[in-house]
PDB file of C-alpha atoms and ligand atoms in Angstrom:
ATOM      1  CA  MET X1043     -11.855  18.040  17.670  1.00 50.00           C
ATOM      2  CA  LYS X1044      -9.817  18.452  14.742  1.00 55.00           C
ATOM      3  CA  ASN X1045     -10.955  17.847  11.247  1.00 55.00           C
ATOM      4  CA  HIS X1046      -8.756  15.911   8.653  1.00 55.00           C
ATOM      5  CA  LEU X1047      -5.320  17.684   8.344  1.00 81.00           C
ATOM      6  CA  VAL X1048      -1.801  17.901   8.573  1.00 85.00           C
ATOM      7  CA  PRO X1049      -0.592  18.283  12.169  1.00 86.00           C
ATOM      8  CA  LYS X1050       1.830  21.054  12.763  1.00 87.00           C
ATOM      9  CA  SER X1051       5.423  19.692  12.235  1.00 87.00           C
ATOM     10  CA  GLY X1052       7.038  19.086  15.539  1.00 87.00           C
ATOM     11  CA  SER X1053       3.647  19.176  17.557  1.00 90.00           C
ATOM     12  CA  LYS X1054       2.836  16.256  19.839  1.00 93.00           C
ATOM     13  CA  VAL X1055      -0.349  14.546  18.354  1.00 95.00           C
ATOM     14  CA  LYS X1056      -3.366  13.096  20.174  1.00 95.00           C
ATOM     15  CA  LEU X1057      -5.495  10.991  18.067  1.00 96.00           C
ATOM     16  CA  GLN X1058      -8.346  11.488  20.779  1.00 95.00           C
ATOM     17  CA  ASP X1059      -8.458  14.905  19.444  1.00 94.00           C
ATOM     18  CA  TYR X1060      -9.291  13.758  15.868  1.00 95.00           C
ATOM     19  CA  ASP X1061     -12.727  12.710  15.001  1.00 95.00           C
ATOM     20  CA  PRO X1062     -12.757   9.571  12.691  1.00 96.00           C
ATOM     21  CA  ASP X1063     -16.369  10.491  11.960  1.00 97.00           C
ATOM     22  CA  PHE X1064     -15.815  13.764  10.797  1.00 95.00           C
ATOM     23  CA  ARG X1065     -17.123  14.759   7.435  1.00 95.00           C
ATOM     24  CA  GLY X1066     -17.469  18.493   7.500  1.00 92.00           C
ATOM     25  CA  ASP X1067     -20.612  19.752   5.683  1.00 94.00           C
ATOM     26  CA  TYR X1068     -20.248  16.967   3.097  1.00 96.00           C
ATOM     27  CA  ASP X1069     -23.217  14.537   2.332  1.00 97.00           C
ATOM     28  CA  LYS X1070     -22.384  11.591   0.140  1.00 98.00           C
ATOM     29  CA  ALA X1071     -23.799  12.975  -3.136  1.00 98.00           C
ATOM     30  CA  LYS X1072     -21.628  15.970  -2.714  1.00 98.00           C
ATOM     31  CA  ALA X1073     -18.481  14.256  -1.705  1.00 98.00           C
ATOM     32  CA  VAL X1074     -18.837  11.730  -4.562  1.00 98.00           C
ATOM     33  CA  ALA X1075     -19.272  14.474  -7.015  1.00 98.00           C
ATOM     34  CA  GLU X1076     -16.387  16.460  -5.936  1.00 98.00           C
ATOM     35  CA  THR X1077     -14.180  13.330  -5.707  1.00 98.00           C
ATOM     36  CA  ASP X1078     -14.989  12.584  -9.440  1.00 98.00           C
ATOM     37  CA  GLN X1079     -13.773  15.955 -10.458  1.00 98.00           C
ATOM     38  CA  LEU X1080     -10.692  15.724  -8.470  1.00 98.00           C
ATOM     39  CA  GLN X1081      -9.966  12.252 -10.112  1.00 98.00           C
ATOM     40  CA  ASP X1082     -10.096  13.863 -13.590  1.00 98.00           C
ATOM     41  CA  LYS X1083      -7.458  16.424 -12.358  1.00 98.00           C
ATOM     42  CA  LEU X1084      -5.449  13.566 -10.930  1.00 98.00           C
ATOM     43  CA  GLU X1085      -5.362  11.545 -14.183  1.00 98.00           C
ATOM     44  CA  ASN X1086      -4.086  14.787 -16.211  1.00 98.00           C
ATOM     45  CA  LEU X1087      -1.508  15.534 -13.196  1.00 98.00           C
ATOM     46  CA  GLN X1088      -0.219  11.847 -13.369  1.00 98.00           C
ATOM     47  CA  GLU X1089       0.095  11.985 -17.248  1.00 98.00           C
ATOM     48  CA  ARG X1090       2.108  15.074 -16.873  1.00 98.00           C
ATOM     49  CA  LEU X1091       4.430  13.540 -14.192  1.00 98.00           C
ATOM     50  CA  TYR X1092       5.026  10.678 -16.406  1.00 98.00           C
ATOM     51  CA  ALA X1093       5.630  12.690 -19.416  1.00 97.00           C
ATOM     52  CA  GLU X1094       8.031  15.141 -17.752  1.00 98.00           C
ATOM     53  CA  ASN X1095       9.927  12.244 -16.282  1.00 98.00           C
ATOM     54  CA  LYS X1096      11.709  14.563 -13.538  1.00 98.00           C
ATOM     55  CA  GLN X1097      10.119  13.932 -10.374  1.00 98.00           C
ATOM     56  CA  SER X1098       8.337  11.070  -8.308  1.00 98.00           C
ATOM     57  CA  LEU X1099       5.420  10.779  -5.745  1.00 98.00           C
ATOM     58  CA  LEU X1100       5.583   8.238  -2.952  1.00 98.00           C
ATOM     59  CA  ILE X1101       2.181   7.913  -1.317  1.00 98.00           C
ATOM     60  CA  VAL X1102       2.259   5.856   2.189  1.00 98.00           C
ATOM     61  CA  PHE X1103      -0.884   4.083   3.597  1.00 98.00           C
ATOM     62  CA  GLN X1104      -0.995   3.033   7.157  1.00 98.00           C
ATOM     63  CA  ALA X1105      -4.018   2.180   9.074  1.00 98.00           C
ATOM     64  CA  MET X1106      -5.194  -0.525  11.522  1.00 98.00           C
ATOM     65  CA  ASP X1107      -6.693  -3.826   9.985  1.00 97.00           C
ATOM     66  CA  ALA X1108     -10.132  -2.989   8.239  1.00 98.00           C
ATOM     67  CA  GLY X1109      -8.713   0.672   8.148  1.00 98.00           C
ATOM     68  CA  GLY X1110      -9.464   0.770   4.331  1.00 98.00           C
ATOM     69  CA  LYS X1111      -5.897   0.853   2.735  1.00 98.00           C
ATOM     70  CA  ASP X1112      -7.054  -1.369   0.008  1.00 97.00           C
ATOM     71  CA  GLY X1113     -10.377   0.472  -0.549  1.00 98.00           C
ATOM     72  CA  THR X1114      -8.734   3.832  -0.720  1.00 98.00           C
ATOM     73  CA  ILE X1115      -6.060   2.695  -3.188  1.00 98.00           C
ATOM     74  CA  GLY X1116      -8.629   1.023  -5.358  1.00 98.00           C
ATOM     75  CA  LYS X1117     -10.928   3.994  -5.294  1.00 98.00           C
ATOM     76  CA  VAL X1118      -8.533   6.905  -5.493  1.00 97.00           C
ATOM     77  CA  PHE X1119      -6.584   5.583  -8.492  1.00 97.00           C
ATOM     78  CA  GLU X1120      -9.251   3.846 -10.336  1.00 97.00           C
ATOM     79  CA  GLY X1121      -8.845   5.913 -13.270  1.00 93.00           C
ATOM     80  CA  ILE X1122      -5.154   6.235 -13.521  1.00 95.00           C
ATOM     81  CA  ASN X1123      -3.018   4.850 -16.317  1.00 95.00           C
ATOM     82  CA  PRO X1124      -1.596   1.834 -14.595  1.00 95.00           C
ATOM     83  CA  MET X1125       1.619   2.211 -16.677  1.00 95.00           C
ATOM     84  CA  GLY X1126       2.655   5.035 -14.357  1.00 96.00           C
ATOM     85  CA  VAL X1127       1.487   3.762 -10.885  1.00 97.00           C
ATOM     86  CA  ARG X1128       3.302   1.123  -8.755  1.00 97.00           C
ATOM     87  CA  VAL X1129       1.719  -0.321  -5.542  1.00 98.00           C
ATOM     88  CA  ALA X1130       3.970  -2.186  -3.022  1.00 98.00           C
ATOM     89  CA  SER X1131       2.448  -3.922  -0.101  1.00 98.00           C
ATOM     90  CA  PHE X1132       4.823  -4.864   2.671  1.00 98.00           C
ATOM     91  CA  LYS X1133       4.053  -7.930   4.827  1.00 97.00           C
ATOM     92  CA  VAL X1134       6.023  -9.749   7.479  1.00 97.00           C
ATOM     93  CA  PRO X1135       9.674  -9.498   6.305  1.00 98.00           C
ATOM     94  CA  SER X1136      11.147 -12.463   4.671  1.00 98.00           C
ATOM     95  CA  ALA X1137      14.314 -14.064   6.031  1.00 98.00           C
ATOM     96  CA  GLU X1138      16.086 -12.283   3.264  1.00 98.00           C
ATOM     97  CA  GLU X1139      14.557  -8.992   4.180  1.00 98.00           C
ATOM     98  CA  LEU X1140      15.288  -9.593   7.796  1.00 97.00           C
ATOM     99  CA  ALA X1141      18.971 -10.360   7.184  1.00 98.00           C
ATOM    100  CA  HIS X1142      19.244  -6.539   5.780  1.00 98.00           C
ATOM    101  CA  ASP X1143      18.558  -3.081   7.635  1.00 98.00           C
ATOM    102  CA  PHE X1144      14.754  -2.273   7.597  1.00 98.00           C
ATOM    103  CA  LEU X1145      15.152   0.179   4.632  1.00 98.00           C
ATOM    104  CA  TRP X1146      16.509  -2.282   2.316  1.00 98.00           C
ATOM    105  CA  ARG X1147      13.335  -3.774   1.076  1.00 98.00           C
ATOM    106  CA  ILE X1148      11.599  -0.322   1.202  1.00 98.00           C
ATOM    107  CA  HIS X1149      14.280   1.583  -0.770  1.00 98.00           C
ATOM    108  CA  GLN X1150      13.881  -0.789  -3.483  1.00 98.00           C
ATOM    109  CA  GLN X1151      10.185   0.029  -4.234  1.00 98.00           C
ATOM    110  CA  VAL X1152      10.473   3.712  -4.168  1.00 98.00           C
ATOM    111  CA  PRO X1153       9.204   5.193  -7.400  1.00 98.00           C
ATOM    112  CA  PRO X1154      11.543   6.213 -10.103  1.00 98.00           C
ATOM    113  CA  LYS X1155      11.284   9.562 -11.816  1.00 98.00           C
ATOM    114  CA  GLY X1156       7.974   9.875 -13.710  1.00 98.00           C
ATOM    115  CA  TYR X1157       6.022   7.519 -11.233  1.00 98.00           C
ATOM    116  CA  ILE X1158       3.683   7.443  -8.572  1.00 98.00           C
ATOM    117  CA  GLY X1159       4.621   4.741  -5.999  1.00 98.00           C
ATOM    118  CA  ILE X1160       1.962   3.607  -3.399  1.00 98.00           C
ATOM    119  CA  PHE X1161       2.870   1.935  -0.114  1.00 98.00           C
ATOM    120  CA  ASN X1162       0.306  -0.347   1.443  1.00 98.00           C
ATOM    121  CA  ARG X1163       2.200  -0.606   4.760  1.00 98.00           C
ATOM    122  CA  SER X1164       5.586   0.693   4.887  1.00 98.00           C
ATOM    123  CA  HIS X1165       8.685   1.336   7.013  1.00 98.00           C
ATOM    124  CA  TYR X1166       6.463   2.616   9.684  1.00 98.00           C
ATOM    125  CA  GLU X1167       5.603  -0.819  10.617  1.00 98.00           C
ATOM    126  CA  GLN X1168       9.026  -0.839  12.138  1.00 98.00           C
ATOM    127  CA  VAL X1169       7.901   1.730  14.721  1.00 98.00           C
ATOM    128  CA  LEU X1170       4.321   0.178  14.908  1.00 98.00           C
ATOM    129  CA  VAL X1171       4.041  -3.469  15.012  1.00 98.00           C
ATOM    130  CA  VAL X1172       7.785  -4.091  15.915  1.00 98.00           C
ATOM    131  CA  ARG X1173       7.423  -1.657  18.790  1.00 98.00           C
ATOM    132  CA  VAL X1174       4.007  -3.011  20.261  1.00 98.00           C
ATOM    133  CA  ASN X1175       5.032  -6.567  19.901  1.00 97.00           C
ATOM    134  CA  ALA X1176       8.691  -5.841  21.186  1.00 97.00           C
ATOM    135  CA  LEU X1177      10.258  -7.622  18.004  1.00 97.00           C
ATOM    136  CA  GLU X1178      13.169  -5.588  18.432  1.00 97.00           C
ATOM    137  CA  PRO X1179      14.744  -4.108  21.847  1.00 97.00           C
ATOM    138  CA  LYS X1180      13.554  -0.563  22.496  1.00 97.00           C
ATOM    139  CA  GLU X1181      17.210   0.712  22.007  1.00 98.00           C
ATOM    140  CA  VAL X1182      16.845  -0.277  18.387  1.00 97.00           C
ATOM    141  CA  TRP X1183      13.265   0.818  17.276  1.00 97.00           C
ATOM    142  CA  LYS X1184      13.734   3.947  19.136  1.00 97.00           C
ATOM    143  CA  ARG X1185      16.459   5.041  16.800  1.00 98.00           C
ATOM    144  CA  HIS X1186      14.194   4.272  13.691  1.00 98.00           C
ATOM    145  CA  TYR X1187      12.362   7.617  13.987  1.00 98.00           C
ATOM    146  CA  ASP X1188      15.375   9.522  12.997  1.00 98.00           C
ATOM    147  CA  GLN X1189      16.488   7.202  10.495  1.00 98.00           C
ATOM    148  CA  ILE X1190      13.204   7.274   8.886  1.00 98.00           C
ATOM    149  CA  ASN X1191      13.346  11.178   8.854  1.00 98.00           C
ATOM    150  CA  GLU X1192      16.800  11.087   7.398  1.00 98.00           C
ATOM    151  CA  PHE X1193      15.564   8.610   4.580  1.00 98.00           C
ATOM    152  CA  GLU X1194      12.558  10.472   3.795  1.00 98.00           C
ATOM    153  CA  ARG X1195      14.825  13.691   3.599  1.00 98.00           C
ATOM    154  CA  LEU X1196      17.113  11.548   1.159  1.00 98.00           C
ATOM    155  CA  LEU X1197      14.262  10.974  -1.070  1.00 98.00           C
ATOM    156  CA  ALA X1198      12.703  14.537  -0.914  1.00 98.00           C
ATOM    157  CA  ASP X1199      16.377  15.839  -1.843  1.00 98.00           C
ATOM    158  CA  SER X1200      16.476  13.413  -4.794  1.00 98.00           C
ATOM    159  CA  GLY X1201      13.087  14.615  -6.451  1.00 97.00           C
ATOM    160  CA  THR X1202      10.763  12.240  -4.754  1.00 98.00           C
ATOM    161  CA  ARG X1203       7.843  13.880  -2.973  1.00 98.00           C
ATOM    162  CA  VAL X1204       6.557  11.867   0.058  1.00 98.00           C
ATOM    163  CA  MET X1205       3.084  11.924   1.644  1.00 98.00           C
ATOM    164  CA  LYS X1206       1.821   9.945   4.420  1.00 98.00           C
ATOM    165  CA  PHE X1207      -1.826   8.952   5.224  1.00 98.00           C
ATOM    166  CA  PHE X1208      -3.027   7.615   8.501  1.00 98.00           C
ATOM    167  CA  LEU X1209      -6.452   6.392   7.865  1.00 98.00           C
ATOM    168  CA  HIS X1210      -7.931   6.923  11.272  1.00 98.00           C
ATOM    169  CA  ILE X1211     -11.036   4.735  12.215  1.00 98.00           C
ATOM    170  CA  SER X1212     -12.593   3.876  15.499  1.00 98.00           C
ATOM    171  CA  LYS X1213     -12.317   0.799  17.335  1.00 98.00           C
ATOM    172  CA  ASP X1214     -16.281   0.476  16.954  1.00 98.00           C
ATOM    173  CA  GLU X1215     -15.945   0.804  13.127  1.00 98.00           C
ATOM    174  CA  GLN X1216     -13.391  -1.728  12.988  1.00 98.00           C
ATOM    175  CA  LYS X1217     -15.620  -4.005  14.902  1.00 98.00           C
ATOM    176  CA  LYS X1218     -18.482  -3.302  12.494  1.00 98.00           C
ATOM    177  CA  ARG X1219     -16.020  -4.130   9.383  1.00 98.00           C
ATOM    178  CA  PHE X1220     -14.819  -7.299  10.944  1.00 98.00           C
ATOM    179  CA  GLU X1221     -18.290  -8.312  11.487  1.00 97.00           C
ATOM    180  CA  ASP X1222     -19.347  -7.633   7.735  1.00 97.00           C
ATOM    181  CA  ARG X1223     -16.254  -9.707   6.825  1.00 97.00           C
ATOM    182  CA  LEU X1224     -17.419 -12.603   8.771  1.00 97.00           C
ATOM    183  CA  LYS X1225     -21.014 -12.299   7.493  1.00 97.00           C
ATOM    184  CA  ASP X1226     -20.142 -12.212   3.818  1.00 96.00           C
ATOM    185  CA  PRO X1227     -18.699 -15.462   2.258  1.00 97.00           C
ATOM    186  CA  GLU X1228     -16.959 -12.996  -0.219  1.00 97.00           C
ATOM    187  CA  LYS X1229     -15.291 -11.203   2.370  1.00 96.00           C
ATOM    188  CA  HIS X1230     -13.918 -14.083   4.375  1.00 96.00           C
ATOM    189  CA  TRP X1231     -10.496 -13.925   2.839  1.00 96.00           C
ATOM    190  CA  LYS X1232     -10.092 -10.627   4.161  1.00 95.00           C
ATOM    191  CA  PHE X1233     -10.563 -11.751   7.885  1.00 96.00           C
ATOM    192  CA  SER X1234      -7.704 -13.223   9.545  1.00 95.00           C
ATOM    193  CA  MET X1235      -7.720 -14.691  13.260  1.00 96.00           C
ATOM    194  CA  GLY X1236      -4.419 -12.988  13.476  1.00 96.00           C
ATOM    195  CA  ASP X1237      -6.240  -9.523  13.500  1.00 96.00           C
ATOM    196  CA  LEU X1238      -8.016 -10.186  16.916  1.00 97.00           C
ATOM    197  CA  PRO X1239      -4.876 -10.029  18.945  1.00 97.00           C
ATOM    198  CA  VAL X1240      -3.857  -6.838  17.234  1.00 97.00           C
ATOM    199  CA  ARG X1241      -7.291  -5.517  17.956  1.00 97.00           C
ATOM    200  CA  GLU X1242      -6.716  -6.409  21.617  1.00 98.00           C
ATOM    201  CA  ARG X1243      -3.683  -4.079  21.695  1.00 98.00           C
ATOM    202  CA  TRP X1244      -5.655  -1.262  20.169  1.00 98.00           C
ATOM    203  CA  ASN X1245      -4.416   1.453  22.731  1.00 98.00           C
ATOM    204  CA  ASP X1246      -0.754   0.611  22.362  1.00 98.00           C
ATOM    205  CA  TYR X1247      -1.082   0.798  18.549  1.00 98.00           C
ATOM    206  CA  MET X1248      -2.760   4.240  19.042  1.00 98.00           C
ATOM    207  CA  LYS X1249       0.347   5.424  21.356  1.00 98.00           C
ATOM    208  CA  ALA X1250       2.704   3.888  18.684  1.00 98.00           C
ATOM    209  CA  TYR X1251       0.708   5.830  15.825  1.00 98.00           C
ATOM    210  CA  GLU X1252       0.850   9.031  17.933  1.00 98.00           C
ATOM    211  CA  ASP X1253       4.483   8.807  18.245  1.00 98.00           C
ATOM    212  CA  ALA X1254       5.317   7.953  14.646  1.00 98.00           C
ATOM    213  CA  ILE X1255       2.939  10.706  13.457  1.00 97.00           C
ATOM    214  CA  SER X1256       4.460  13.212  16.003  1.00 97.00           C
ATOM    215  CA  ARG X1257       8.104  12.417  15.436  1.00 97.00           C
ATOM    216  CA  CYS X1258       8.112  11.673  11.706  1.00 98.00           C
ATOM    217  CA  ASN X1259       5.918  14.725  10.455  1.00 97.00           C
ATOM    218  CA  THR X1260       8.229  16.887   8.575  1.00 96.00           C
ATOM    219  CA  ASP X1261       7.811  19.700   6.282  1.00 94.00           C
ATOM    220  CA  TYR X1262       9.175  17.407   3.398  1.00 96.00           C
ATOM    221  CA  ALA X1263       7.182  14.694   4.235  1.00 97.00           C
ATOM    222  CA  PRO X1264       4.061  15.408   6.076  1.00 97.00           C
ATOM    223  CA  TRP X1265       1.478  13.100   7.726  1.00 97.00           C
ATOM    224  CA  HIS X1266      -2.139  13.637   6.845  1.00 97.00           C
ATOM    225  CA  ILE X1267      -4.739  12.199   9.512  1.00 97.00           C
ATOM    226  CA  VAL X1268      -7.630  11.110   7.609  1.00 97.00           C
ATOM    227  CA  PRO X1269     -11.083  10.557   9.127  1.00 96.00           C
ATOM    228  CA  ALA X1270     -12.025   7.392   7.817  1.00 97.00           C
ATOM    229  CA  ASN X1271     -15.189   5.806   9.456  1.00 98.00           C
ATOM    230  CA  THR X1272     -16.931   7.262   6.344  1.00 98.00           C
ATOM    231  CA  LYS X1273     -15.506   5.871   3.245  1.00 98.00           C
ATOM    232  CA  TRP X1274     -16.627   8.458   0.833  1.00 98.00           C
ATOM    233  CA  TYR X1275     -15.366  11.230   2.907  1.00 97.00           C
ATOM    234  CA  ARG X1276     -12.137   9.514   3.328  1.00 97.00           C
ATOM    235  CA  ASP X1277     -11.730   9.041  -0.506  1.00 98.00           C
ATOM    236  CA  LEU X1278     -12.326  12.605  -0.925  1.00 97.00           C
ATOM    237  CA  VAL X1279      -9.845  13.788   1.547  1.00 97.00           C
ATOM    238  CA  VAL X1280      -7.097  11.632   0.296  1.00 97.00           C
ATOM    239  CA  THR X1281      -7.867  12.366  -3.550  1.00 98.00           C
ATOM    240  CA  LYS X1282      -7.836  16.116  -2.562  1.00 97.00           C
ATOM    241  CA  ALA X1283      -4.541  16.086  -0.811  1.00 96.00           C
ATOM    242  CA  ILE X1284      -2.887  14.194  -3.608  1.00 98.00           C
ATOM    243  CA  VAL X1285      -4.190  16.483  -6.342  1.00 98.00           C
ATOM    244  CA  GLN X1286      -2.969  19.634  -4.113  1.00 97.00           C
ATOM    245  CA  THR X1287       0.426  18.049  -3.900  1.00 97.00           C
ATOM    246  CA  LEU X1288       0.762  16.984  -7.339  1.00 98.00           C
ATOM    247  CA  GLU X1289      -0.379  20.892  -8.440  1.00 98.00           C
ATOM    248  CA  ASP X1290       2.395  21.976  -6.129  1.00 97.00           C
ATOM    249  CA  MET X1291       4.852  19.882  -8.080  1.00 98.00           C
ATOM    250  CA  ASN X1292       3.574  21.153 -11.070  1.00 98.00           C
ATOM    251  CA  PRO X1293       4.987  18.645 -13.553  1.00 98.00           C
ATOM    252  CA  ALA X1294       5.299  20.033 -17.237  1.00 97.00           C
ATOM    253  CA  TYR X1295       4.918  18.122 -20.630  1.00 96.00           C
ATOM    254  CA  PRO X1296       8.536  18.203 -22.130  1.00 94.00           C
ATOM    255  CA  ALA X1297       9.114  20.769 -24.867  1.00 93.00           C
ATOM    256  CA  PRO X1298       8.018  19.080 -28.257  1.00 91.00           C
ATOM    257  CA  GLU X1299      10.528  18.654 -30.848  1.00 91.00           C
ATOM    258  CA  PRO X1300      11.091  21.652 -33.153  1.00 93.00           C
ATOM    259  CA  ASP X1301       9.098  22.433 -36.082  1.00 93.00           C
ATOM    260  CA  LEU X1302       6.364  19.876 -35.607  1.00 93.00           C
ATOM    261  CA  ASP X1303       3.904  21.865 -37.411  1.00 91.00           C
ATOM    262  CA  LYS X1304       5.867  21.490 -40.642  1.00 93.00           C
ATOM    263  CA  VAL X1305       6.012  17.584 -40.312  1.00 95.00           C
ATOM    264  CA  VAL X1306       4.020  15.711 -42.866  1.00 95.00           C
ATOM    265  CA  ILE X1307       3.221  12.030 -42.435  1.00 95.00           C
ATOM    266  CA  PRO X1308       4.061  10.138 -45.605  1.00 95.00           C
ATOM    267  CA  ASP X1309       1.243   8.061 -47.122  1.00 93.00           C
TER     268      ASP X1309
HETATM  269  P1  LIG M2110      -5.380  -6.599   5.086  1.00 58.80           P
HETATM  270  O1  LIG M2110      -5.831  -5.167   5.697  1.00 58.80           O
HETATM  271  O2  LIG M2110      -6.234  -6.405   3.816  1.00 58.80           O
HETATM  272  O3  LIG M2110      -5.552  -7.755   5.921  1.00 58.80           O
HETATM  273  P2  LIG M2110      -2.547  -6.428   5.506  1.00 58.80           P
HETATM  274  O4  LIG M2110      -1.874  -5.209   5.024  1.00 58.80           O
HETATM  275  O5  LIG M2110      -3.064  -6.485   6.950  1.00 58.80           O
HETATM  276  O6  LIG M2110      -3.762  -6.394   4.417  1.00 58.80           O
HETATM  277  P3  LIG M2110      -1.717  -8.988   5.739  1.00 58.80           P
HETATM  278  O7  LIG M2110      -1.065  -9.886   4.938  1.00 58.80           O
HETATM  279  O8  LIG M2110      -3.028  -9.468   6.594  1.00 58.80           O
HETATM  280  O9  LIG M2110      -1.901  -7.595   5.037  1.00 58.80           O
HETATM  281  O10 LIG M2110      -0.775  -8.486   6.783  1.00 58.80           O
HETATM  282  C1  LIG M2110       0.578  -8.106   6.890  1.00 58.80           C
HETATM  283  C2  LIG M2110       1.280  -8.146   8.043  1.00 58.80           C
HETATM  284  O11 LIG M2110       2.633  -7.787   8.125  1.00 58.80           O
HETATM  285  C3  LIG M2110       0.727  -7.141   9.216  1.00 58.80           C
HETATM  286  O12 LIG M2110       0.214  -7.633  10.106  1.00 58.80           O
HETATM  287  C4  LIG M2110       1.873  -6.248   9.502  1.00 58.80           C
HETATM  288  O13 LIG M2110       1.915  -5.615  10.625  1.00 58.80           O
HETATM  289  C5  LIG M2110       2.951  -7.103   9.183  1.00 58.80           C
HETATM  290  N1  LIG M2110       4.253  -6.438   8.867  1.00 58.80           N
HETATM  291  C6  LIG M2110       4.563  -5.560   7.868  1.00 58.80           C
HETATM  292  N2  LIG M2110       5.851  -5.017   7.979  1.00 58.80           N
HETATM  293  C7  LIG M2110       6.248  -5.648   9.082  1.00 58.80           C
HETATM  294  C8  LIG M2110       7.630  -5.572   9.599  1.00 58.80           C
HETATM  295  N3  LIG M2110       8.525  -4.759   9.250  1.00 58.80           N
HETATM  296  N4  LIG M2110       7.917  -6.386  10.745  1.00 58.80           N
HETATM  297  C9  LIG M2110       6.872  -7.251  11.322  1.00 58.80           C
HETATM  298  N5  LIG M2110       5.716  -7.407  10.693  1.00 58.80           N
HETATM  299  C10 LIG M2110       5.302  -6.542   9.620  1.00 58.80           C
HETATM  300 MG1  LIG M2111      -4.331  -7.908   7.757  1.00 58.80          MG
END
């Protein structure tokens, strides 16, 4: 069993090899304390990114239903200045979106310089739901892998770092979470009858994810497979990976205007 990690670029990923229950040697208290510290770093790095105004970071979240996309986004970014972050959720495409190429609606939501952009679902739906449900013929969707790689390369070459997270839960864990949603009236809104036929195709989705991760796991836009059955461990893994990436981007405050030490603010 492998831990949370970035698979080797070019290797064939088998999700069975990745344990969604993995927690390393963490218990909840230790994970939460470490996540708190990392969140302080994240806040500071985000402020520097915004002040520097030269690079941006795009973070893609993909998961099965109840995989924790919303929960992760809410937790990891809870302390971040909302001014510097934009979340985009991609639903079933509208008629206008369908009248364009599949990246048209995606490209518009890519974060501009200084910003962190969060994708709740993404262009990867085009090789997941579209493939599993044959919404496009195979000749069409099979070309999307290369097109996605080229698109992400364009972003990387243009100053946008791209990271992609697959929140990996087990089929049993999804069942538990669906049952919780059905039990709790405040969670009913999160349950949709449409989630059940998707669950029936679980194995097809896992294959589609394996191909998406294997074929689009590049050095410039890596996939992270996150063990996500345990929410506090999932949040730790995601926060840590984002902090590491931002540290590597190393955004700097712009140089101050000269002679600030001589400025006297008039009464
Ligand atoms: P939650 O997990 O909270 O239910 P969600 O992301 O599932 O949130 P929904 O409105 O339930 O939000 O579902 C959005 C739906 O849109 C998903 O079923 C997804 O597969 C679908 N979708 C997204 N992009 C595409 C696409 N390009 N083509 C077809 N369907 C898409
Ligand atoms: Mg849904």
